[in-house]
mmCIF file of C-alpha atoms and ligand atoms in Angstrom:
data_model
loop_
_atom_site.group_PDB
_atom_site.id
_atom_site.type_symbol
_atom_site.label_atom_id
_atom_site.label_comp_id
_atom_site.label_asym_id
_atom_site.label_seq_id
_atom_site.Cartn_x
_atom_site.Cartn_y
_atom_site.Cartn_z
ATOM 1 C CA UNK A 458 145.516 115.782 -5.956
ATOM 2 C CA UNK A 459 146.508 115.952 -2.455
ATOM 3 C CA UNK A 460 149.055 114.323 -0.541
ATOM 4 C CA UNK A 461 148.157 111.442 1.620
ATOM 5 C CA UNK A 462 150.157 110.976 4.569
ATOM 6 C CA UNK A 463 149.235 108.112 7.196
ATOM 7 C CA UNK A 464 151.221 108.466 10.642
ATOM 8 C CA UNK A 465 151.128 105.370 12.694
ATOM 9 C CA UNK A 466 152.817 105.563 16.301
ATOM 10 C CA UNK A 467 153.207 103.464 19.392
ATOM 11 C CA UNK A 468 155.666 101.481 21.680
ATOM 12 C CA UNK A 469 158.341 99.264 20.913
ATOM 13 C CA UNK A 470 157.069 95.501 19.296
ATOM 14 C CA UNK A 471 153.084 96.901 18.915
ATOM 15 C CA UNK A 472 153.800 95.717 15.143
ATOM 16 C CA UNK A 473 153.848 99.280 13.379
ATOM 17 C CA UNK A 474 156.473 98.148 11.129
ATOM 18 C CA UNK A 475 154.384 95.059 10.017
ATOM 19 C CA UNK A 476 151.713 96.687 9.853
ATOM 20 C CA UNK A 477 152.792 99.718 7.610
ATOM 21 C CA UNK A 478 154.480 97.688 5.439
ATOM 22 C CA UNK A 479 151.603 95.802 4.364
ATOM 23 C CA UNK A 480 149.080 99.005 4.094
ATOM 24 C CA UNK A 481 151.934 100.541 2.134
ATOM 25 C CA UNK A 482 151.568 97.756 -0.560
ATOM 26 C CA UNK A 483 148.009 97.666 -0.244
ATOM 27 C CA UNK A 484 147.806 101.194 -0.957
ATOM 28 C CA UNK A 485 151.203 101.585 -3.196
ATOM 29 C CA UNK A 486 152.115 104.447 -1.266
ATOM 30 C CA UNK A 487 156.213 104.835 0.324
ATOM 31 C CA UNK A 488 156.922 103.282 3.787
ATOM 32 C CA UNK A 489 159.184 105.183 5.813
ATOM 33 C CA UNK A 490 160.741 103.354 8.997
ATOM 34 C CA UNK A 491 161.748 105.996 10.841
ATOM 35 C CA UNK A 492 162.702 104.060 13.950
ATOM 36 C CA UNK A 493 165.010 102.571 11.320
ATOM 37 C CA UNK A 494 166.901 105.735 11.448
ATOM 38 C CA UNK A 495 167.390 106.056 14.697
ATOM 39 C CA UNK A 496 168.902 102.850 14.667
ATOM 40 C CA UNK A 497 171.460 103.628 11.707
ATOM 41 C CA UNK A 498 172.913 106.621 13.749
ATOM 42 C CA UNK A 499 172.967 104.441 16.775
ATOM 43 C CA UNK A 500 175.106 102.191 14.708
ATOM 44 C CA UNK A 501 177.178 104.271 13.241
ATOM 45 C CA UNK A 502 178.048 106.616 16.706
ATOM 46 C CA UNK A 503 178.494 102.888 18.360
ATOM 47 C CA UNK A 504 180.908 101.772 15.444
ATOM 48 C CA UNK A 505 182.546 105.160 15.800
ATOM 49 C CA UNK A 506 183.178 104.846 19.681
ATOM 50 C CA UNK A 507 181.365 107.949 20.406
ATOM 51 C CA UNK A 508 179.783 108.920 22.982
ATOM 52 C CA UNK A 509 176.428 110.559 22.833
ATOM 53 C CA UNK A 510 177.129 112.949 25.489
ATOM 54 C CA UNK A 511 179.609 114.589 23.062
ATOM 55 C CA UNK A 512 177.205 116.930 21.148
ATOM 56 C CA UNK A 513 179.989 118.119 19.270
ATOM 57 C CA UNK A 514 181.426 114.970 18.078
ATOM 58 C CA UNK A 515 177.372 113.829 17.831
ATOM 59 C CA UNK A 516 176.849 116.874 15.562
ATOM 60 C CA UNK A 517 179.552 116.456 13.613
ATOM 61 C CA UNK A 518 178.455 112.886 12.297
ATOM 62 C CA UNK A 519 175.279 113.915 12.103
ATOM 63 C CA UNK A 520 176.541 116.175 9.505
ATOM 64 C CA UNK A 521 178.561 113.928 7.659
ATOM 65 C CA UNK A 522 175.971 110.921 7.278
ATOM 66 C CA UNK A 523 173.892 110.066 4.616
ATOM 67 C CA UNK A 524 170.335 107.745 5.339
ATOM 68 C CA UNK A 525 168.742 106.682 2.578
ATOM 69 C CA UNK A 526 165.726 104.388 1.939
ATOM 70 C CA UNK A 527 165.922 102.313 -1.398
ATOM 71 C CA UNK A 528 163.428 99.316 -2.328
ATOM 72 C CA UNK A 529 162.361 98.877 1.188
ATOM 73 C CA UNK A 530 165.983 98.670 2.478
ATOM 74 C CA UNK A 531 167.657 101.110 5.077
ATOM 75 C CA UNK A 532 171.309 102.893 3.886
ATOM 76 C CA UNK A 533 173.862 104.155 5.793
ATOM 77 C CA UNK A 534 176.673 106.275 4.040
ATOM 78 C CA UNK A 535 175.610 103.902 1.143
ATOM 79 C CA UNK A 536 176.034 100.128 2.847
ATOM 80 C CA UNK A 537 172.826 98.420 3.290
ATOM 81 C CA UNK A 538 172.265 98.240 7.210
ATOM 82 C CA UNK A 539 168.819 96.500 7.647
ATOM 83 C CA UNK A 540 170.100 93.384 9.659
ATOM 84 C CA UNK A 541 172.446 95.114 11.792
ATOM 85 C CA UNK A 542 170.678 97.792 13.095
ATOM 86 C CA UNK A 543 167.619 95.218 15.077
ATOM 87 C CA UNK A 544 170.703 93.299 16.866
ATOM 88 C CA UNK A 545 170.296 93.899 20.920
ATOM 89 C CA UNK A 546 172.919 96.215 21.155
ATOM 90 C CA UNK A 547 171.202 98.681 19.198
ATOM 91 C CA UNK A 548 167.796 97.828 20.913
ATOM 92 C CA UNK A 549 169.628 98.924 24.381
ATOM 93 C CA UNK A 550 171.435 102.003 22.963
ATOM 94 C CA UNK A 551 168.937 103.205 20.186
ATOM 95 C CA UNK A 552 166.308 105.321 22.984
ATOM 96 C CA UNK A 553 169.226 107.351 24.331
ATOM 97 C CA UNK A 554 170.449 108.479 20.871
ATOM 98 C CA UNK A 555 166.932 108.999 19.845
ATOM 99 C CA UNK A 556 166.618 111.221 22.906
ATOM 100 C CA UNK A 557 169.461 114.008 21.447
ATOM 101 C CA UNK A 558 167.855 117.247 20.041
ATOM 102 C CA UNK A 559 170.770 117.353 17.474
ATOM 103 C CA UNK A 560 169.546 113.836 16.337
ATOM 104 C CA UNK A 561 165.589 114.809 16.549
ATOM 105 C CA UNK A 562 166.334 118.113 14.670
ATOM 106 C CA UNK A 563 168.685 116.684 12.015
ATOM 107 C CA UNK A 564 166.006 113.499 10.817
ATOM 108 C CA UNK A 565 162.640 115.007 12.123
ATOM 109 C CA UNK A 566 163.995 117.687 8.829
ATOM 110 C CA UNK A 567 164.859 114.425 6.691
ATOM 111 C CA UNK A 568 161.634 112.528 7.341
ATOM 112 C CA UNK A 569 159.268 115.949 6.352
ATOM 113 C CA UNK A 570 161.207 116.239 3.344
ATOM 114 C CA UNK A 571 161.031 112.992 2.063
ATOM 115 C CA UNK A 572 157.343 113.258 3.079
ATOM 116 C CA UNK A 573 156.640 116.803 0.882
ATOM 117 C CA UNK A 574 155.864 115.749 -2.261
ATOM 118 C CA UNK A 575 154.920 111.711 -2.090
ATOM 119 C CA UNK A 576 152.001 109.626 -0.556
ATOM 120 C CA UNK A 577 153.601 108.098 2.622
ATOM 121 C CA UNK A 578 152.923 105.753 5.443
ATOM 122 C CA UNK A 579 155.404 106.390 8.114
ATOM 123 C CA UNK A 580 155.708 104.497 11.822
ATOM 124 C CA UNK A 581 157.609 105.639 14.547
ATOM 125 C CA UNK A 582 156.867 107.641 17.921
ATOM 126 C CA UNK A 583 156.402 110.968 16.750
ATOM 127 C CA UNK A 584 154.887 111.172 13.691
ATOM 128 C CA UNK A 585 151.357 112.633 14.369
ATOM 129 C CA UNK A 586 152.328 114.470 16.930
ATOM 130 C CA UNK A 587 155.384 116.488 16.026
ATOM 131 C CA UNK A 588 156.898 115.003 11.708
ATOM 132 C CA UNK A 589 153.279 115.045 9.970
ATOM 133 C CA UNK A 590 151.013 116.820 12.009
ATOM 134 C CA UNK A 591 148.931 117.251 9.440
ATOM 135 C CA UNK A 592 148.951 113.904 8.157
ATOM 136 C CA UNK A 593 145.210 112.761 7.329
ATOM 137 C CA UNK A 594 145.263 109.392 8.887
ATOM 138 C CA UNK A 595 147.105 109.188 12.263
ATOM 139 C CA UNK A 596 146.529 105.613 14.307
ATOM 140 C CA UNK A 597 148.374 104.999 17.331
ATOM 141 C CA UNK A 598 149.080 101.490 18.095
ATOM 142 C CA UNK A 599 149.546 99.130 21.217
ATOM 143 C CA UNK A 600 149.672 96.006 22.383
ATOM 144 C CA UNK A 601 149.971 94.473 26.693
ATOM 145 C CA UNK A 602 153.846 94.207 27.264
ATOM 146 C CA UNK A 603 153.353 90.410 27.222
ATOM 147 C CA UNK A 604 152.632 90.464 23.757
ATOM 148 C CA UNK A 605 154.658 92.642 22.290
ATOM 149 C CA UNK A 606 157.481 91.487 24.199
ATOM 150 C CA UNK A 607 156.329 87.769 23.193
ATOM 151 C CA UNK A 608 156.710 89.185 19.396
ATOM 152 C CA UNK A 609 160.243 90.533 20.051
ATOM 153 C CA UNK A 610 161.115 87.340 21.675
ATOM 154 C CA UNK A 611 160.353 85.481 18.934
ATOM 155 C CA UNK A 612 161.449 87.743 16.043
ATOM 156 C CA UNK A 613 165.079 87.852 17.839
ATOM 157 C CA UNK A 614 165.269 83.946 18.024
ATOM 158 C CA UNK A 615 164.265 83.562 14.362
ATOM 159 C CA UNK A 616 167.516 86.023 13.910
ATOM 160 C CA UNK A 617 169.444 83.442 16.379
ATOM 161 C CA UNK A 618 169.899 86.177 18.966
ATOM 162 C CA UNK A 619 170.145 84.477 22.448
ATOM 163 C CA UNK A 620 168.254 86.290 24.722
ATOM 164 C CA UNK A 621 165.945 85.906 27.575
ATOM 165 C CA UNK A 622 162.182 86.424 27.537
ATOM 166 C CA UNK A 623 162.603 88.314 30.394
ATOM 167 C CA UNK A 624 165.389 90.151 28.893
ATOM 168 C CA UNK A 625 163.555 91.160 26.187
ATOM 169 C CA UNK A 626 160.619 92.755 28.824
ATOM 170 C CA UNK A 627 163.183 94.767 30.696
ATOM 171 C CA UNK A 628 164.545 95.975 27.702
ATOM 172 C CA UNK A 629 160.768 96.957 26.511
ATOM 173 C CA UNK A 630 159.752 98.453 29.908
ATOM 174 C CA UNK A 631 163.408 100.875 30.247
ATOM 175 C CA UNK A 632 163.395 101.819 26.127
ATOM 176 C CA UNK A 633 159.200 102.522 26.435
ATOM 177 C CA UNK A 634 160.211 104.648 29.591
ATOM 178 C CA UNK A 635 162.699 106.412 28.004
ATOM 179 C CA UNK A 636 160.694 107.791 24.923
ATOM 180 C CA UNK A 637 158.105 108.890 26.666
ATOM 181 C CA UNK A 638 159.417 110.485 29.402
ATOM 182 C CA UNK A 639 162.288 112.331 27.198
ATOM 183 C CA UNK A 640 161.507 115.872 26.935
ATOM 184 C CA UNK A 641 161.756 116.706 23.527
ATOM 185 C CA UNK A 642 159.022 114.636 21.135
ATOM 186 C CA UNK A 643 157.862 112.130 23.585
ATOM 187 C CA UNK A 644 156.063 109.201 22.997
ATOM 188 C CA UNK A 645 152.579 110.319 22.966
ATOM 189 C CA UNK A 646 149.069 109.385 21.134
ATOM 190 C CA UNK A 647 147.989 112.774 19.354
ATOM 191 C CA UNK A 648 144.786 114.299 20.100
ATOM 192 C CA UNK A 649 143.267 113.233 16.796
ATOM 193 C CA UNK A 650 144.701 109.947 16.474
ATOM 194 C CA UNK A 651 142.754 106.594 16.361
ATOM 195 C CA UNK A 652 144.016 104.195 19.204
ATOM 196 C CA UNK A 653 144.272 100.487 17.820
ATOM 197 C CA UNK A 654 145.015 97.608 20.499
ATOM 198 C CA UNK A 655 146.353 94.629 18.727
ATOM 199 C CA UNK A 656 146.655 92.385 21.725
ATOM 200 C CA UNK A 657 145.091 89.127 21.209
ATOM 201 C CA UNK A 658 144.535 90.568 17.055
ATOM 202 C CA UNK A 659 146.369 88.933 14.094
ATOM 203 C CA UNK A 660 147.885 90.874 11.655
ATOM 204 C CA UNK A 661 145.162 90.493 8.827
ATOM 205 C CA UNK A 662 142.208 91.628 11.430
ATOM 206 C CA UNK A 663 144.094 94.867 12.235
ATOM 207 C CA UNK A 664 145.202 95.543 8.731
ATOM 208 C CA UNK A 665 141.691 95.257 7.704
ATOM 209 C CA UNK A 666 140.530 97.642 10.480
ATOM 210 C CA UNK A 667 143.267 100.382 9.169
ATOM 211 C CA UNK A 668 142.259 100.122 6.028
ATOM 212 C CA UNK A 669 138.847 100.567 6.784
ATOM 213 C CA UNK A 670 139.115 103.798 8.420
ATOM 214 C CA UNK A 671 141.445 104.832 5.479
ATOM 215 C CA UNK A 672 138.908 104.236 3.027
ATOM 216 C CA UNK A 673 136.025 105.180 4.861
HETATM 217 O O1 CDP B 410 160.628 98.333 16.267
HETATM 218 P P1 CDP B 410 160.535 99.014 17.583
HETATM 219 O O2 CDP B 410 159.144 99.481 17.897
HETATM 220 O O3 CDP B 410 161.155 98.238 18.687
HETATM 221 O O4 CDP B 410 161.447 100.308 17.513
HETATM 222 P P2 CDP B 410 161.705 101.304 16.327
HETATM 223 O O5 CDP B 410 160.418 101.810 15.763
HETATM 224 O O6 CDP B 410 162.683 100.712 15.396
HETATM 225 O O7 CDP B 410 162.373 102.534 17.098
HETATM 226 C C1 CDP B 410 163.593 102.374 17.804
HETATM 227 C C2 CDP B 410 163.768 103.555 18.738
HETATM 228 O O8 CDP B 410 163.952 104.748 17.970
HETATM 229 C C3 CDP B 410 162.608 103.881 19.673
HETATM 230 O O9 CDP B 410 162.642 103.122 20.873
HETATM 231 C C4 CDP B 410 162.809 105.361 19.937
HETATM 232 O O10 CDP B 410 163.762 105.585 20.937
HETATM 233 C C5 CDP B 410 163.392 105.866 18.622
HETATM 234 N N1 CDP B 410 162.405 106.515 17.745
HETATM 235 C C6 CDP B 410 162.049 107.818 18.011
HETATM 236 O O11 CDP B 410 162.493 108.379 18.988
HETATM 237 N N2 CDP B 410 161.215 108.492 17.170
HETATM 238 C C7 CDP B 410 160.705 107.889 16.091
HETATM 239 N N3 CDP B 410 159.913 108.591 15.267
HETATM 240 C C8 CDP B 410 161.035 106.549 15.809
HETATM 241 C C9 CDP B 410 161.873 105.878 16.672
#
C-alpha cells in the first residue's frame, strides 16, 4: 500500500497545528509539528547563549542535538520541551533560526526520514513545497491577521503570558515577513496545493472540508 503523506502549510496562528492534530486522529496517521522543531533549536541555541550568526558554533549543536517526537510530545536531547518552546521569546527569535541553511538542511533531512516509511500529516511552511513534494494531499492554510493574531492572543493569555494584542500583530506581521521573504524555503503555497481560508470558520467546518478532499 502506498504511503500517504498530507502537507499542510501557512502563516503563523492560521490553526495548522489544530487542525492536523485532529485529521491525524481522525485518520490515525503520525502528526509531525515541524514548526515545533524550529522552536526546540531556538531554545536550545538561546539557552546556550549562541548566537545564530556563528555558523560554526550553530553547526556544531546542530550536530550534537537530538529531536524527537513521542506520544504527541516534542523532545529535546531527551527533556520534554512542549511548553517552553510557544513562550514569546521563542515566538520573536524562532524565524531567524529557521532562516539558517545549516538548520533547514539538518531537519528538512530529519522530517523526510521520519516521513519514509509511515502515513504522516505534517504542518509547517515548507512542506509541499520543498520536505514532501510529493505528498498526495497538500492544503495551504490562512486566515486575515486579525484573526489569527486574535487566536494567538488568546492562546498566550490562557498560558498567562502578558502581552499586548497589538504585540502579538507586530510580532505576526515581522515573523510572516521573515519566512517568506528568506531565501532559502520561503513561505510559499505550492502550485498544486488547495488554499483553505479559515477566517470567520470554526474548527469543525474546516476539518470537515479537509477531510473531504482527503477522502474524495
Ligand atoms: O504556530 P505558528 O504558526 O506560530 O508557528 P510554527 O508552525 O510553530 O513555526 C514557528 C516558526 O518556525 C515559523 O515562523 C518559521 O520561521 C519556522 N518554520 C519554518 O521555517 N519551516 C517550517 N516547516 C516550520 C516552521
Amino acid at each position: 500500500m502506498d504511503i500517504i503523506s498530507i502537507a499542510i502549510d501557512g502563516p503563523a496562528g492560521a490553526g495548522k497545528s489544530t487542525i492536523a492534530k485532529r485529521i491525524a486522529k481522525v485518520k490515525n496517521i503520525l502528526y509531525i509539528d515541524t514548526g515545533a522543531m524550529y522552536r526546540a533549536i531556538t531554545l536550545k541555541l538561546l539557552e546556550n547563549k549562541i548566537d545564530p550568526d556563528d555558523k560554526e558554533k550553530v553547526e556544531l549543536v546542530l550536530e550534537d542535538t537530538k529531536i524527537q517526537f513521542l506520544n504527541g510530545n516534542i523532545y529535546l536531547d531527551e527533556v520534554n520541551v512542549n511548553e517552553e518552546i510557544r513562550s514569546p521569546k521563542i515566538n520573536e527569535n524562532v524565524s531567524k533560526v529557521a532562516a539558517l541553511p545549516s538548520v533547514r538542511n539538518a531537519l528538512v533531512k530529519l522530517q523526510r526520514k521520519i516521513a519514509e516509511n509511515t502515513d504522516v500529516i505534517m504542518d509547517g511552511r515548507d512542506i509541499g513545497t520543498r520536505v514532501l513534494p510529493y505528498a498526495k494531499f497538500k492544503f495551504f492554510l490562512t486566515a486575515s491577521i486579525e484573526e489569527r493574531a486574535k487566536r494567538r492572543y488568546i492562546e498566550l493569555r490562557e498560558k498567562g503570558y502578558d502581552k499586548s494584542y497589538e504585540d502579538v500583530v507586530s510580532e505576526i506581521v515581522k515573523r510572516d515577513k521573515m519566512d517568506t521573504e528568506r531565501e532559502l524555503d520561503p513561505l510559499k503555497m505550492a502550485d498544486d496545493a488547495i488554499l483553505v481560508d479559515t477566517t470567520g470558520k470554526n474548527i469543525d467546518e474546516v476539518i470537515k472540508m479537509i477531510i473531504g478532499h482527503i477522502e474524495d
